[in-house]
Coordinates of C-alpha atoms in Angstrom, one line a residue:
M1 CA 72.4 46.1 158.2
K2 CA 75.3 47.9 159.9
S3 CA 73.4 51.1 159.4
N4 CA 70.7 49.9 161.8
V5 CA 72.9 51.3 164.6
V6 CA 72.0 54.8 163.4
K7 CA 68.4 54.4 162.2
V8 CA 66.4 51.6 163.9
G9 CA 64.4 51.8 167.1
V10 CA 62.8 54.5 169.3
E11 CA 66.2 55.4 170.7
R12 CA 67.3 56.5 167.2
V13 CA 64.6 59.2 166.8
P14 CA 67.3 61.9 167.2
N15 CA 69.5 60.2 164.6
R16 CA 66.7 59.9 162.1
S17 CA 65.7 63.5 162.7
L18 CA 69.1 64.5 161.5
F19 CA 68.8 62.4 158.3
K20 CA 65.4 64.1 157.7
A21 CA 67.1 67.5 158.2
M22 CA 69.1 66.6 155.1
G23 CA 65.9 65.7 153.2
Y24 CA 66.2 61.9 153.4
T25 CA 62.8 60.1 153.3
D26 CA 61.8 57.1 155.4
E27 CA 62.1 55.0 152.3
E28 CA 65.7 56.1 151.7
I29 CA 66.7 55.7 155.4
S30 CA 65.3 52.1 155.4
K31 CA 67.6 51.0 152.6
P32 CA 71.3 50.1 152.9
L33 CA 73.4 53.3 153.3
I34 CA 76.3 53.3 150.9
G35 CA 79.1 55.8 151.4
V36 CA 80.4 57.3 148.1
V37 CA 83.8 58.6 149.1
S38 CA 84.7 61.3 146.5
A39 CA 88.0 63.0 146.1
K40 CA 86.5 65.8 143.9
S41 CA 88.4 69.0 144.1
E42 CA 89.4 71.9 141.8
I43 CA 93.2 71.5 142.4
V44 CA 93.8 68.1 140.8
P45 CA 93.2 67.4 137.0
G46 CA 92.4 63.8 137.9
H47 CA 89.7 64.9 140.4
M48 CA 88.1 68.0 138.8
M49 CA 85.4 65.9 137.1
L50 CA 84.8 63.4 139.9
D51 CA 81.5 65.1 140.7
K52 CA 80.2 63.6 137.4
I53 CA 81.6 60.2 138.2
T54 CA 80.2 60.4 141.7
D55 CA 76.7 61.3 140.4
A56 CA 76.8 58.3 138.1
V57 CA 77.8 56.0 140.9
K58 CA 75.0 57.4 143.0
R59 CA 72.5 56.7 140.2
G60 CA 73.7 53.1 140.0
I61 CA 73.2 52.7 143.7
I62 CA 69.7 54.0 143.5
M63 CA 68.9 51.8 140.5
A64 CA 70.0 48.8 142.5
G65 CA 68.0 49.6 145.7
G66 CA 70.5 51.5 147.9
T67 CA 70.8 55.0 149.3
P68 CA 74.0 56.7 148.3
I69 CA 75.6 59.2 150.8
E70 CA 78.5 61.3 149.4
I71 CA 81.4 62.0 151.7
P72 CA 84.6 63.8 150.9
A73 CA 88.3 62.9 150.8
I74 CA 91.3 65.2 150.3
G75 CA 94.0 64.8 147.6
V76 CA 97.3 66.4 146.6
C77 CA 98.2 66.9 143.0
D78 CA 101.8 65.6 142.8
G79 CA 102.6 67.5 139.7
I80 CA 101.7 70.9 141.3
A81 CA 103.4 69.9 144.5
M82 CA 106.5 68.7 142.7
G83 CA 109.9 70.4 143.2
H84 CA 109.1 72.4 146.4
T85 CA 108.2 71.9 150.0
G86 CA 104.6 70.9 149.0
M87 CA 105.8 67.5 147.9
K88 CA 106.6 66.7 151.5
Y89 CA 102.8 66.7 152.0
S90 CA 102.0 64.2 149.3
L91 CA 102.7 60.7 150.5
V92 CA 101.7 61.7 154.1
T93 CA 98.1 62.3 153.0
R94 CA 97.7 58.5 152.3
E95 CA 97.4 57.9 156.1
L96 CA 95.1 60.9 156.5
I97 CA 92.8 59.6 153.8
A98 CA 92.8 56.1 155.3
D99 CA 92.0 57.5 158.7
S100 CA 89.2 59.7 157.4
V101 CA 87.5 56.8 155.5
E102 CA 87.6 54.8 158.7
C103 CA 86.2 57.6 160.8
M104 CA 83.4 58.6 158.5
A105 CA 82.2 55.0 157.8
I106 CA 82.1 53.9 161.5
A107 CA 80.7 57.2 162.8
H108 CA 77.8 57.0 160.4
G109 CA 77.2 53.2 160.4
L110 CA 77.6 52.8 156.6
D111 CA 76.7 49.4 155.0
G112 CA 79.1 49.6 152.1
L113 CA 81.5 51.9 150.2
V114 CA 82.2 53.0 146.7
L115 CA 85.6 54.7 146.6
V116 CA 85.9 57.4 143.9
P117 CA 89.6 58.4 143.7
N118 CA 91.9 58.9 140.7
C119 CA 95.4 59.9 141.7
D120 CA 98.4 58.5 143.5
K121 CA 98.0 58.3 147.3
I122 CA 94.3 58.8 147.2
V123 CA 93.7 55.3 145.7
P124 CA 95.8 53.4 148.3
G125 CA 94.7 55.7 151.1
M126 CA 91.0 54.9 150.5
L127 CA 91.7 51.2 150.1
M128 CA 93.7 51.1 153.4
G129 CA 90.8 52.7 155.2
A130 CA 88.3 50.3 153.6
C131 CA 90.4 47.3 154.5
R132 CA 90.3 48.3 158.2
L133 CA 86.5 48.4 158.0
N134 CA 86.1 45.2 156.0
L135 CA 82.8 46.4 154.4
P136 CA 81.6 45.6 150.9
T137 CA 83.7 47.9 148.8
V138 CA 84.0 48.8 145.1
V139 CA 86.7 51.2 143.6
C140 CA 85.6 53.4 140.8
S141 CA 88.4 55.7 139.5
G142 CA 87.9 58.8 137.4
G143 CA 90.0 57.4 134.5
P144 CA 93.1 58.5 132.7
M145 CA 93.7 61.7 130.8
L146 CA 94.1 61.5 127.0
A147 CA 97.6 62.1 125.7
G148 CA 98.6 65.6 124.6
R149 CA 100.0 66.5 121.3
V150 CA 103.2 68.5 120.6
N151 CA 104.6 68.7 117.0
G152 CA 102.4 65.9 116.0
Q153 CA 103.7 63.5 118.7
K154 CA 101.8 62.2 121.7
T155 CA 103.0 63.8 125.0
S156 CA 102.3 63.7 128.7
L157 CA 103.2 65.4 131.9
S158 CA 106.7 63.9 132.0
S159 CA 107.3 65.6 128.6
T160 CA 106.8 69.0 130.3
F161 CA 109.3 68.2 133.0
E162 CA 111.9 67.0 130.5
A163 CA 111.2 70.0 128.3
V164 CA 112.5 72.2 131.1
G165 CA 115.8 70.3 130.9
K166 CA 115.9 70.7 127.2
Y167 CA 115.3 74.4 127.4
N168 CA 117.9 74.9 130.1
S169 CA 120.5 73.1 128.0
G170 CA 119.6 75.1 124.9
K171 CA 118.0 72.2 123.0
I172 CA 114.6 73.9 122.5
T173 CA 113.4 77.5 122.2
K174 CA 111.1 79.3 124.6
E175 CA 108.3 79.0 122.0
E176 CA 108.8 75.2 121.9
L177 CA 108.8 75.1 125.7
D178 CA 105.4 77.0 125.6
E179 CA 104.0 74.3 123.3
Y180 CA 104.7 71.6 125.9
E181 CA 103.2 73.8 128.6
N182 CA 100.0 74.4 126.7
H183 CA 99.4 71.1 125.0
S184 CA 100.9 68.2 127.0
C185 CA 98.0 67.9 129.4
P186 CA 94.8 68.4 127.3
G187 CA 92.1 68.0 129.9
C188 CA 90.8 66.2 132.9
G189 CA 91.9 62.7 134.1
S190 CA 94.9 61.1 135.8
C191 CA 98.0 62.0 133.8
S192 CA 98.2 59.8 130.7
G193 CA 101.3 57.7 131.2
M194 CA 101.9 54.6 133.5
Y195 CA 102.5 56.9 136.4
T196 CA 101.5 56.1 140.0
A197 CA 97.8 57.0 139.7
N198 CA 97.2 54.8 136.6
S199 CA 99.4 52.1 138.1
M200 CA 97.3 51.9 141.2
N201 CA 94.0 52.1 139.3
C202 CA 95.2 49.1 137.2
M203 CA 96.2 47.3 140.4
C204 CA 92.7 47.7 141.7
E205 CA 91.4 45.8 138.7
V206 CA 94.0 43.0 139.2
L207 CA 93.3 42.8 142.9
G208 CA 89.6 42.4 142.1
V209 CA 88.3 45.4 144.0
A210 CA 87.3 47.3 140.8
L211 CA 85.3 46.3 137.7
P212 CA 87.4 45.6 134.5
G213 CA 88.2 48.8 132.8
N214 CA 88.9 50.8 136.0
G215 CA 92.5 51.5 135.1
T216 CA 92.3 52.3 131.4
I217 CA 88.9 53.7 130.2
P218 CA 89.7 57.4 129.5
C219 CA 88.1 60.0 131.8
V220 CA 86.4 61.8 129.0
Y221 CA 84.7 58.8 127.4
A222 CA 81.0 58.2 128.0
E223 CA 82.0 54.7 128.7
R224 CA 83.5 56.0 132.0
I225 CA 80.1 57.3 133.1
R226 CA 78.5 54.0 132.3
F227 CA 81.3 52.3 134.2
A228 CA 80.5 54.4 137.2
K229 CA 76.9 53.5 137.1
Y230 CA 77.7 49.8 136.9
S231 CA 80.1 50.3 139.9
G232 CA 77.2 51.8 141.9
M233 CA 74.9 48.9 140.9
Q234 CA 77.6 46.3 141.8
I235 CA 78.1 47.5 145.3
M236 CA 74.5 46.6 146.0
E237 CA 75.1 43.1 144.8
M238 CA 78.1 42.9 147.2
V239 CA 76.0 44.2 150.1
N240 CA 73.2 41.8 149.3
K241 CA 75.6 38.8 149.1
D242 CA 77.7 40.1 152.0
I243 CA 81.0 40.0 150.0
K244 CA 83.5 42.2 151.9
I245 CA 86.7 43.6 150.7
R246 CA 88.9 41.2 152.8
D247 CA 87.0 38.3 151.1
I248 CA 88.6 39.5 147.9
L249 CA 92.0 40.6 149.1
N250 CA 94.3 37.8 150.1
D251 CA 97.9 36.6 149.6
K252 CA 97.0 35.2 146.1
S253 CA 95.4 38.5 144.9
F254 CA 98.4 40.5 146.0
K255 CA 100.7 38.0 144.2
N256 CA 98.6 38.6 141.1
A257 CA 99.0 42.3 141.6
L258 CA 102.8 42.1 141.8
T259 CA 102.9 39.9 138.7
V260 CA 100.8 42.2 136.6
D261 CA 102.8 45.2 138.0
M262 CA 105.9 43.6 136.5
A263 CA 104.2 42.9 133.2
L264 CA 102.8 46.5 132.9
G265 CA 106.0 48.2 134.1
C266 CA 104.2 50.2 136.7
S267 CA 105.4 53.0 138.9
T268 CA 108.0 52.2 141.7
N269 CA 105.5 53.7 144.1
T270 CA 103.5 50.5 143.9
M271 CA 106.3 49.1 146.0
L272 CA 105.1 51.5 148.8
H273 CA 101.4 51.2 148.3
L274 CA 100.8 47.5 147.7
P275 CA 102.6 46.5 151.0
A276 CA 100.6 49.2 152.9
I277 CA 97.3 48.0 151.5
A278 CA 98.2 44.4 152.2
H279 CA 99.1 45.2 155.8
E280 CA 95.7 46.7 156.4
A281 CA 94.1 43.6 154.8
G282 CA 96.1 41.3 157.1
V283 CA 98.4 40.0 154.3
K284 CA 102.2 40.1 154.5
I285 CA 104.1 41.0 151.4
N286 CA 107.7 42.3 151.1
L287 CA 110.2 43.6 148.6
D288 CA 111.9 40.2 148.3
M289 CA 108.7 38.8 146.7
A290 CA 109.0 41.5 144.0
N291 CA 112.3 40.1 142.7
D292 CA 111.1 36.5 142.9
I293 CA 108.0 37.3 140.8
S294 CA 110.0 39.6 138.5
A295 CA 112.4 36.8 137.7
H296 CA 109.8 34.8 135.8
T297 CA 107.4 37.5 134.7
P298 CA 108.0 39.1 131.3
N299 CA 107.7 42.9 130.8
L300 CA 105.0 43.2 128.1
C301 CA 104.3 47.0 128.1
H302 CA 106.4 50.1 127.8
L303 CA 103.9 52.9 128.4
A304 CA 105.1 56.5 128.9
P305 CA 107.6 57.3 130.3
A306 CA 109.2 54.0 129.4
G307 CA 108.0 54.2 125.8
H308 CA 105.7 56.1 123.4
T309 CA 102.4 54.5 124.2
Y310 CA 99.8 55.9 126.6
M311 CA 96.8 54.7 128.7
E312 CA 94.4 55.3 125.8
D313 CA 96.5 53.0 123.7
L314 CA 96.5 50.3 126.4
N315 CA 92.7 50.7 126.6
E316 CA 92.3 50.3 122.9
A317 CA 94.6 47.3 122.9
G318 CA 92.4 45.4 125.3
G319 CA 93.3 46.9 128.6
V320 CA 94.5 45.2 131.8
K321 CA 92.3 42.2 131.0
A322 CA 94.3 41.5 127.9
V323 CA 97.6 41.7 129.8
M324 CA 96.2 39.3 132.4
K325 CA 95.0 37.0 129.7
E326 CA 98.5 36.9 128.1
L327 CA 100.0 36.0 131.5
T328 CA 97.6 33.1 132.0
K329 CA 99.0 31.4 129.0
V330 CA 101.9 30.3 131.2
N331 CA 99.9 30.1 134.4
L332 CA 101.4 33.1 136.0
L333 CA 98.1 34.2 137.7
E334 CA 95.7 32.7 140.2
T335 CA 92.4 32.9 138.3
D336 CA 89.9 31.2 140.6
L337 CA 89.7 34.3 143.0
I338 CA 86.4 36.1 143.5
T339 CA 86.1 39.7 142.5
V340 CA 83.7 42.6 142.8
T341 CA 81.9 41.4 139.7
G342 CA 80.8 38.4 141.7
K343 CA 82.7 36.3 139.2
T344 CA 86.2 34.9 139.3
I345 CA 89.2 36.4 137.5
A346 CA 89.0 33.6 135.0
E347 CA 85.4 34.5 134.1
N348 CA 86.3 38.3 134.0
I349 CA 89.1 37.8 131.4
K350 CA 87.6 34.9 129.5
N351 CA 86.8 37.0 126.4
A352 CA 89.8 39.4 126.6
V353 CA 91.7 39.9 123.4
N354 CA 95.1 41.5 122.7
K355 CA 94.1 43.8 119.9
N356 CA 97.5 45.4 119.5
P357 CA 100.7 43.3 120.1
E358 CA 102.8 46.5 119.7
V359 CA 101.2 48.0 122.8
I360 CA 100.8 44.7 124.7
R361 CA 103.6 42.5 123.6
T362 CA 103.1 38.7 123.5
L363 CA 104.9 36.2 125.7
E364 CA 107.0 35.3 122.7
N365 CA 108.2 38.9 122.1
P366 CA 108.5 40.7 125.5
Y367 CA 110.5 43.8 126.1
S368 CA 112.4 41.7 128.6
K369 CA 112.0 38.3 130.2
T370 CA 112.0 39.8 133.6
G371 CA 109.6 42.4 135.2
G372 CA 109.6 46.1 134.8
I373 CA 110.5 46.8 138.5
A374 CA 113.6 45.5 140.4
V375 CA 114.6 45.6 144.1
L376 CA 118.3 46.1 144.6
K377 CA 120.2 45.1 147.7
G378 CA 123.7 45.5 149.0
N379 CA 125.6 47.4 151.7
L380 CA 124.2 50.7 150.4
A381 CA 120.6 49.4 150.8
L382 CA 120.5 46.5 153.3
D383 CA 116.7 46.5 153.3
G384 CA 116.4 47.2 149.6
C385 CA 115.8 50.0 147.1
V386 CA 113.6 50.1 144.0
V387 CA 114.1 51.0 140.3
K388 CA 111.8 51.0 137.4
R389 CA 114.1 48.8 135.4
G390 CA 111.8 48.8 132.4
A391 CA 112.4 52.5 131.9
V392 CA 116.2 52.3 132.1
A393 CA 118.5 52.4 129.0
P394 CA 120.2 49.1 128.5
E395 CA 123.7 50.6 128.9
M396 CA 122.8 51.8 132.4
L397 CA 121.6 48.4 133.8
K398 CA 125.2 48.0 135.0
H399 CA 127.1 51.1 136.0
T400 CA 129.9 52.1 138.3
G401 CA 130.7 55.7 138.9
P402 CA 131.7 58.4 141.4
A403 CA 129.1 59.8 143.8
K404 CA 128.0 63.5 143.8
V405 CA 126.3 63.9 147.2
Y406 CA 123.5 66.4 148.0
E407 CA 121.6 66.8 151.3
S408 CA 118.3 67.7 149.6
E409 CA 116.5 67.7 146.3
E410 CA 116.9 71.5 145.9
E411 CA 120.7 71.2 146.2
A412 CA 120.7 68.5 143.5
I413 CA 118.6 70.5 141.1
A414 CA 120.8 73.5 141.5
A415 CA 123.9 71.3 140.7
I416 CA 122.2 69.8 137.6
D417 CA 121.0 73.2 136.3
G418 CA 124.5 74.6 137.0
G419 CA 126.2 72.0 134.8
K420 CA 128.0 70.3 137.7
I421 CA 126.9 66.8 136.8
Q422 CA 129.0 65.0 134.3
K423 CA 128.6 61.8 132.3
G424 CA 129.2 58.7 134.5
D425 CA 128.3 60.5 137.8
I426 CA 126.0 59.0 140.3
V427 CA 123.9 61.7 142.0
V428 CA 123.1 60.8 145.6
I429 CA 120.2 62.7 147.3
R430 CA 119.7 61.9 150.9
Y431 CA 117.7 63.0 154.0
E432 CA 114.6 62.8 151.8
G433 CA 113.2 59.5 153.2
P434 CA 109.9 59.1 155.1
K435 CA 111.5 60.3 158.4
G436 CA 114.3 62.5 157.0
G437 CA 112.3 64.4 154.5
P438 CA 110.0 64.1 156.2
G439 CA 107.4 62.8 153.8
M440 CA 109.6 61.0 151.2
R441 CA 109.4 63.5 148.3
E442 CA 109.2 62.4 144.7
M443 CA 112.2 63.4 142.6
L444 CA 110.7 64.0 139.2
A445 CA 112.3 67.4 138.8
P446 CA 116.0 66.3 139.0
T447 CA 115.4 63.1 137.0
S448 CA 113.5 64.8 134.2
R449 CA 116.1 67.6 134.1
L450 CA 118.8 64.9 133.5
A451 CA 116.6 63.2 130.8
G452 CA 115.9 66.5 129.1
M453 CA 119.6 67.3 129.0
G454 CA 120.2 63.9 127.4
L455 CA 122.0 62.5 130.4
D456 CA 119.5 59.7 131.3
K457 CA 121.8 57.2 129.6
D458 CA 124.9 58.3 131.4
V459 CA 124.0 59.4 134.9
A460 CA 122.3 57.5 137.7
L461 CA 120.4 59.0 140.6
I462 CA 120.1 57.3 144.1
T463 CA 117.9 58.6 146.9
D464 CA 116.2 57.6 150.1
G465 CA 113.3 59.6 148.7
R466 CA 111.2 58.3 145.9
F467 CA 110.4 58.9 142.3
S468 CA 107.3 59.8 140.3
G469 CA 105.9 57.2 138.0
A470 CA 106.7 59.7 135.4
T471 CA 110.4 59.2 136.0
R472 CA 112.6 57.3 133.5
G473 CA 116.3 56.5 133.5
A474 CA 118.6 54.9 136.2
S475 CA 116.6 56.4 139.1
I476 CA 116.9 54.3 142.2
G477 CA 114.7 55.2 145.2
H478 CA 113.4 54.0 148.5
V479 CA 117.0 53.3 149.8
S480 CA 116.5 51.6 153.1
P481 CA 117.6 52.2 155.8
E482 CA 117.3 55.9 155.0
A483 CA 120.0 58.4 156.0
A484 CA 118.0 59.8 158.9
E485 CA 117.9 56.3 160.4
G486 CA 121.6 55.8 160.2
G487 CA 121.6 54.1 156.8
L488 CA 124.8 53.9 154.8
I489 CA 123.5 56.4 152.3
G490 CA 124.1 59.0 155.0
L491 CA 127.9 58.2 155.0
V492 CA 128.6 58.4 151.3
Q493 CA 131.1 61.1 150.4
N494 CA 131.8 62.9 147.1
G495 CA 134.0 60.8 144.9
D496 CA 133.1 57.4 146.5
M497 CA 132.6 54.8 143.8
I498 CA 129.2 53.1 143.7
S499 CA 128.4 49.9 141.8
I500 CA 124.9 49.4 140.4
D501 CA 123.8 46.1 138.9
M502 CA 120.1 46.0 137.9
I503 CA 120.4 42.6 136.3
D504 CA 121.7 40.8 139.4
C505 CA 119.8 43.3 141.7
K506 CA 122.9 44.6 143.6
I507 CA 124.0 48.0 144.8
E508 CA 127.3 48.5 146.6
L509 CA 129.3 51.4 148.0
L510 CA 132.8 50.5 147.1
V511 CA 134.4 51.7 150.3
S512 CA 136.3 49.5 152.9
D513 CA 134.5 48.3 156.0
E514 CA 137.1 50.0 158.1
E515 CA 136.5 53.4 156.4
I516 CA 132.7 52.9 156.8
E517 CA 133.0 52.2 160.5
S518 CA 135.3 55.3 160.9
R519 CA 132.7 57.5 159.2
R520 CA 129.9 55.9 161.3
A521 CA 131.7 56.7 164.5
N522 CA 131.8 60.4 163.5
W523 CA 128.2 60.6 162.1
V524 CA 125.9 62.9 163.9
K525 CA 122.1 62.6 163.4
P526 CA 120.9 65.9 162.0
E527 CA 118.2 68.0 163.6
P528 CA 114.7 67.3 162.1
K529 CA 114.0 69.6 159.1
I530 CA 110.4 70.2 160.4
K531 CA 109.6 70.4 164.1
K532 CA 105.9 71.1 164.2
G533 CA 102.6 70.3 162.6
Y534 CA 101.5 67.2 160.8
L535 CA 104.9 66.4 159.2
S536 CA 106.6 66.4 162.6
R537 CA 104.0 63.9 163.9
Y538 CA 104.3 61.9 160.7
A539 CA 108.1 61.6 161.1
K540 CA 107.7 60.2 164.6
L541 CA 105.2 57.5 163.5
V542 CA 106.3 56.4 160.0
T543 CA 108.3 53.3 159.4
S544 CA 110.8 52.4 156.6
A545 CA 110.0 52.6 152.9
A546 CA 110.9 48.9 152.9
T547 CA 107.7 48.2 154.9
G548 CA 105.6 50.5 152.8
A549 CA 106.1 53.6 155.0
I550 CA 103.2 52.5 157.2
F551 CA 102.7 53.8 160.7
K552 CA 104.0 52.1 163.8
E553 CA 101.3 50.2 165.6
D554 CA 102.4 50.6 169.2

């Protein structure tokens, strides 16, 4: 056992004395020590109940012969951080979480890990740290929130952001706005649409590092507590069989994840997180792979914000297993891969059934024959940019229009609220990338304002920042190289025509090469927006969004 380094031998009397200071018995100390990494807090709806999930995991570990040791992890609520400086501190926590998992596990000689996250960066952050350690590892998320109800219709967090746009444009009253505020998010859990949190929790299932049901069993169901107990029991089987996380994560499992990502229509943030996790696992994936996979993977689900179904609906329709089973009918997945169940993917999904073809469409009736995410390339994004194509109105898949350029999210929101954006415009928000932001803020506020005003079918938005999984419409993010690195997005001027083609995956600034070179010669790199603290250090270390915004290694 790895934990022998902290507990075996005469020389470890001081170490054991500290375990006993916490009340551990000799019997507990002698068993495998399993770190239960919990992101429990009282500032994130998806994390507020993780104490109950963590307790259930610990019971499962004890039942299976291990000693659970709870350790903490931080987590930012993207919704609360949205639309102000706080969002700069969202993505950057992914690396902090990865580092803390690494530090805690090695410092205390843990034999295995159960990761208990629920939201956005916390899931990939924990996985990145676990991949560095290469210990037996199981992910057990807290589960999605149930959908809200407003005027008899299911709603979610994205509905509240869009309601602000509706109210500002006079489409709803203050009383109706209050209904969205009070009833769209009815309780604990990760927000109820196919946003980044739920996308990543579904990806954990597909990758094989979580038990089936991880992505879709609602937070408030008793089944989620049972799921947590089984997760705790399963980590002991992995420890006993010495199945480590990098035995599960390989090039085939990541290809599976990208494939199911396309079928589900997940958040564009998966194009940041999957490459970052793969990097820590020693696997190379890139944005070009996404288009190759998307070209022959049908989009089978339109969960909110792309459509009017929610995570609870996906769960009742058969969950991620049913989506995977559908894809295996045309051999789109590698199914002989081992998972944390100790069984292969084929064995895990053998009895899966699509119980609702309206929620999970069949291969014969997809929403589209290509995947829900597309990577666009052209002179405006030489290294690529990302769009959730499955959440774009058909009439906006190809669009050419004049640029309206803003140097920050705040400037763009003021222009939108001030009625300065017209049908046909392409809003460009720059200096919001990993370095330029710094921190690569999500842009849910401006995109939802446009959607709420009814402009999502007429206006595109392009940024070197990123978008929330709750965003819908022609919202193109991750433009690389970013403006702060001298990318062409930093040279766009008001009135420049931009051509977007999400079908052929192209994006072009329609300005002559001579004019571009003239502008480049006069470009002056701006001063950093933040010059001290963690964000300043982050800006110096972070790489491009095209590489998953990982840190430099030298």
